[in-house]
Coordinates of C-alpha atoms in Angstrom, one line a residue:
Chain A
E1 CA -17.7 -2.2 5.4
D2 CA -14.0 -1.1 6.8
Q3 CA -13.6 2.7 6.4
V4 CA -9.7 5.3 6.8
T5 CA -10.7 8.7 6.7
Q6 CA -6.6 10.7 6.5
S7 CA -6.3 14.2 6.9
P8 CA -5.3 16.0 5.6
E9 CA -4.5 14.9 2.7
A10 CA -2.2 18.2 2.7
L11 CA 0.8 19.1 4.4
R12 CA 3.2 21.9 4.0
L13 CA 5.5 22.4 7.6
Q14 CA 9.3 24.3 8.0
E15 CA 12.0 22.0 9.2
G16 CA 11.7 21.6 13.1
E17 CA 7.8 22.3 13.3
S18 CA 5.8 19.6 15.0
S19 CA 3.1 18.4 13.8
S20 CA 0.6 15.0 13.5
L21 CA -0.8 13.5 11.3
N22 CA -4.8 11.8 11.0
C23 CA -5.5 8.9 10.7
S24 CA -9.4 8.1 11.7
Y25 CA -11.2 4.1 11.3
T26 CA -14.3 2.3 11.1
V27 CA -14.0 -1.0 11.4
S28 CA -15.6 -4.7 12.5
G29 CA -12.9 -5.9 15.4
L30 CA -10.4 -4.1 15.4
R31 CA -6.9 -7.0 13.8
G32 CA -3.6 -4.0 13.1
L33 CA -3.9 -0.5 12.5
F34 CA -0.5 0.0 9.4
W35 CA 1.4 3.0 9.3
Y36 CA 4.1 3.1 5.7
R37 CA 5.4 6.1 4.1
Q38 CA 6.0 6.5 0.4
D39 CA 7.7 8.6 -1.2
P40 CA 7.5 9.5 -5.6
G41 CA 7.9 6.7 -7.3
K42 CA 8.7 3.7 -4.9
G43 CA 6.4 1.1 -3.1
P44 CA 5.1 2.0 0.2
E45 CA 7.5 1.2 3.1
F46 CA 6.2 -0.4 7.0
L47 CA 6.3 1.7 9.7
F48 CA 4.7 0.4 12.7
T49 CA 1.2 -1.6 13.1
L50 CA -1.1 -0.6 16.1
Y51 CA -2.9 -2.9 17.9
S52 CA -4.9 -1.9 20.3
A53 CA -6.3 1.3 21.6
G54 CA -3.6 3.5 24.2
E55 CA -0.4 1.9 21.8
E56 CA 2.2 3.4 21.1
K57 CA 5.3 2.9 18.8
E58 CA 8.6 5.4 18.0
K59 CA 10.6 5.6 15.3
E60 CA 13.9 8.5 15.4
R61 CA 11.1 11.4 14.6
L62 CA 7.7 9.5 14.4
K63 CA 5.4 8.3 17.0
A64 CA 1.9 6.6 16.0
T65 CA -0.6 6.3 18.7
L66 CA -4.1 4.8 18.6
T67 CA -7.0 5.1 20.7
K68 CA -10.4 3.1 19.4
K69 CA -11.8 6.1 16.6
E70 CA -8.3 6.9 14.7
S71 CA -3.9 6.5 14.7
F72 CA -2.0 10.0 14.8
L73 CA 1.4 10.8 13.1
H74 CA 3.0 12.9 15.5
I75 CA 5.8 13.6 13.2
T76 CA 8.6 15.8 15.5
A77 CA 11.5 17.8 14.6
P78 CA 11.2 17.1 11.0
K79 CA 13.6 17.5 8.4
P80 CA 13.5 17.9 4.3
E81 CA 13.4 14.3 3.9
D82 CA 10.5 13.2 5.8
S83 CA 9.1 13.8 2.8
A84 CA 6.4 11.6 1.2
T85 CA 3.0 10.8 1.2
Y86 CA 2.0 8.6 5.0
L87 CA -0.3 6.0 4.4
C88 CA -2.6 4.3 6.7
A89 CA -3.9 0.7 7.2
V90 CA -6.5 -1.0 9.2
R91 CA -7.2 -5.0 8.7
G92 CA -10.4 -6.0 10.4
G93 CA -12.9 -8.6 9.9
S94 CA -11.6 -9.6 6.4
E95 CA -8.2 -11.3 4.9
K96 CA -7.1 -7.8 3.9
L97 CA -6.0 -4.1 4.6
V98 CA -8.4 -1.3 3.8
F99 CA -5.6 1.5 3.2
G100 CA -6.9 5.3 3.6
K101 CA -6.2 8.5 0.8
G102 CA -2.8 9.4 2.9
T103 CA -1.9 12.5 3.2
K104 CA 1.3 14.3 1.6
L105 CA 3.8 15.9 3.6
T106 CA 6.5 18.5 3.3
V107 CA 8.6 19.8 4.6
N108 CA 10.8 22.9 3.8
P109 CA 15.1 23.5 4.8
Chain B
S1 CA 12.5 -7.9 5.1
A2 CA 12.2 -9.8 1.6
V3 CA 13.3 -7.8 -1.5
I4 CA 11.3 -7.4 -4.6
S5 CA 11.3 -6.8 -8.2
Q6 CA 8.5 -6.1 -10.7
K7 CA 9.0 -5.7 -14.2
P8 CA 8.2 -4.0 -16.1
S9 CA 8.8 0.0 -13.7
R10 CA 6.6 1.3 -16.2
D11 CA 5.2 1.1 -20.5
I12 CA 2.7 2.8 -22.6
C13 CA 0.6 1.0 -23.4
Q14 CA -2.3 1.5 -26.1
R15 CA -5.9 0.2 -25.3
G16 CA -7.0 -3.4 -26.3
T17 CA -4.3 -4.6 -25.9
S18 CA -2.8 -6.9 -22.5
L19 CA 0.4 -6.4 -20.3
T20 CA 2.1 -8.9 -18.0
I21 CA 3.3 -7.5 -15.0
Q22 CA 6.0 -10.1 -13.0
C23 CA 7.2 -9.8 -9.1
Q24 CA 9.8 -11.7 -8.0
V25 CA 11.1 -12.5 -4.3
D26 CA 14.2 -13.6 -2.8
S27 CA 12.1 -15.5 -0.5
Q28 CA 10.0 -18.0 -0.3
V29 CA 7.0 -16.1 0.8
T30 CA 3.4 -17.8 2.1
M31 CA 1.5 -14.5 1.1
M32 CA 1.1 -12.0 -2.2
F33 CA -1.4 -9.4 -3.4
W34 CA -1.8 -7.5 -5.8
Y35 CA -2.9 -3.6 -6.1
R36 CA -3.7 -0.9 -8.3
Q37 CA -3.3 2.8 -7.2
Q38 CA -4.8 5.0 -8.7
P39 CA -4.6 8.4 -8.9
G40 CA -5.5 10.6 -5.7
Q41 CA -7.2 7.1 -4.3
S42 CA -6.4 4.9 -1.8
L43 CA -4.3 1.3 -2.9
T44 CA -6.3 -0.9 -3.1
L45 CA -6.8 -4.6 -3.3
I46 CA -7.6 -6.6 -7.0
A47 CA -6.9 -10.5 -5.1
T48 CA -4.5 -12.4 -2.7
A49 CA -2.4 -15.4 -4.1
N50 CA -1.5 -18.8 -2.8
Q51 CA 0.7 -20.4 -4.6
G52 CA -1.6 -23.7 -6.0
S53 CA -4.5 -22.4 -5.4
E54 CA -6.7 -19.6 -7.9
A55 CA -6.8 -16.3 -6.6
T56 CA -9.0 -14.9 -4.6
Y57 CA -10.3 -11.3 -6.3
E58 CA -12.2 -8.5 -4.9
S59 CA -15.2 -6.9 -4.7
G60 CA -15.2 -5.9 -8.4
F61 CA -12.3 -7.4 -9.9
V62 CA -12.2 -10.2 -11.8
I63 CA -10.3 -12.8 -13.7
D64 CA -10.6 -12.1 -16.9
K65 CA -9.6 -8.8 -16.3
F66 CA -7.0 -9.7 -13.6
P67 CA -5.4 -13.1 -14.7
I68 CA -3.1 -13.8 -11.1
S69 CA -1.1 -16.7 -11.0
R70 CA 1.9 -18.0 -8.8
P71 CA 3.9 -21.6 -9.9
N72 CA 5.4 -21.2 -6.7
L73 CA 6.7 -19.6 -3.8
T74 CA 9.2 -17.4 -4.9
F75 CA 7.0 -15.2 -8.6
S76 CA 3.8 -13.9 -9.0
T77 CA 1.8 -12.5 -12.7
L78 CA -1.1 -10.1 -12.5
T79 CA -2.0 -9.7 -16.8
V80 CA -4.4 -5.9 -17.7
S81 CA -6.8 -7.6 -20.3
N82 CA -7.8 -5.7 -23.1
M83 CA -7.0 -2.8 -21.3
S84 CA -8.9 1.3 -22.0
P85 CA -7.3 4.7 -20.8
E86 CA -9.3 3.7 -17.3
D87 CA -6.2 1.0 -16.2
S88 CA -4.1 3.9 -16.1
S89 CA -2.3 3.5 -12.8
I90 CA 0.1 2.7 -10.0
Y91 CA -0.1 -1.6 -10.2
L92 CA 1.3 -2.4 -7.0
C93 CA 2.3 -6.2 -5.6
S94 CA 3.1 -7.2 -1.9
V95 CA 4.4 -10.0 -0.3
G96 CA 4.3 -11.4 3.4
E97 CA 4.2 -14.4 6.1
R98 CA 0.6 -13.0 6.5
V99 CA -1.7 -9.9 6.1
E100 CA -0.4 -7.9 8.2
T101 CA 2.9 -8.0 7.3
Q102 CA 3.2 -7.1 4.3
Y103 CA 6.3 -5.7 2.3
F104 CA 5.2 -4.0 -0.9
G105 CA 7.8 -4.0 -4.3
P106 CA 8.4 -0.9 -6.0
G107 CA 4.8 -0.8 -8.1
T108 CA 4.8 -1.2 -12.3
R109 CA 2.7 2.1 -13.6
L110 CA 0.7 1.9 -16.7
L111 CA -0.1 4.8 -19.3
V112 CA -3.1 3.7 -21.6
L113 CA -3.0 5.2 -24.9

């Protein structure tokens, strides 16, 4: 059974303080790893898809990386507007995405 | 990406009643999915709804409890039947041409008393 574990559950940063979020996964035949951002009261917003180990994707202050066992979402010099819950999901052999519980990020000004 | 709306955005219901949630997309899409997001839990797939065929339910979810309709390529409904407080959750629809490319609606926040 495909599984996704995200850590930490919550992270507080000062504005400008860079850090990383972790997504560990076990899956039979990875067919994609996905990062979403979810703001309070809203649905998840798609950020990145990674397909193979070594792949990297960037968008503004965010960079996602992938190894054979985990993915990192690096946040460089975050701003308060980066505060959100970040969700990681994988697709293995089944016709569905399996999500982690998310990391709630708070960036203080 | 598609513009997705859900109705109602939130509701408070009495136990034993049923609620139907609507998901509307501004363009035709192949796949529509229904998820449940309970506090502190992972986003969990309830079922996949494809137009012209029966919905495919995930383990732990049954059609009698969560009947789904998909009458066309832009619309779907999820009914939460005979509700109990354990059904209090956020219900989300997502759409996409493939499993890998899903875009989510804003969600329906349900509280069952």
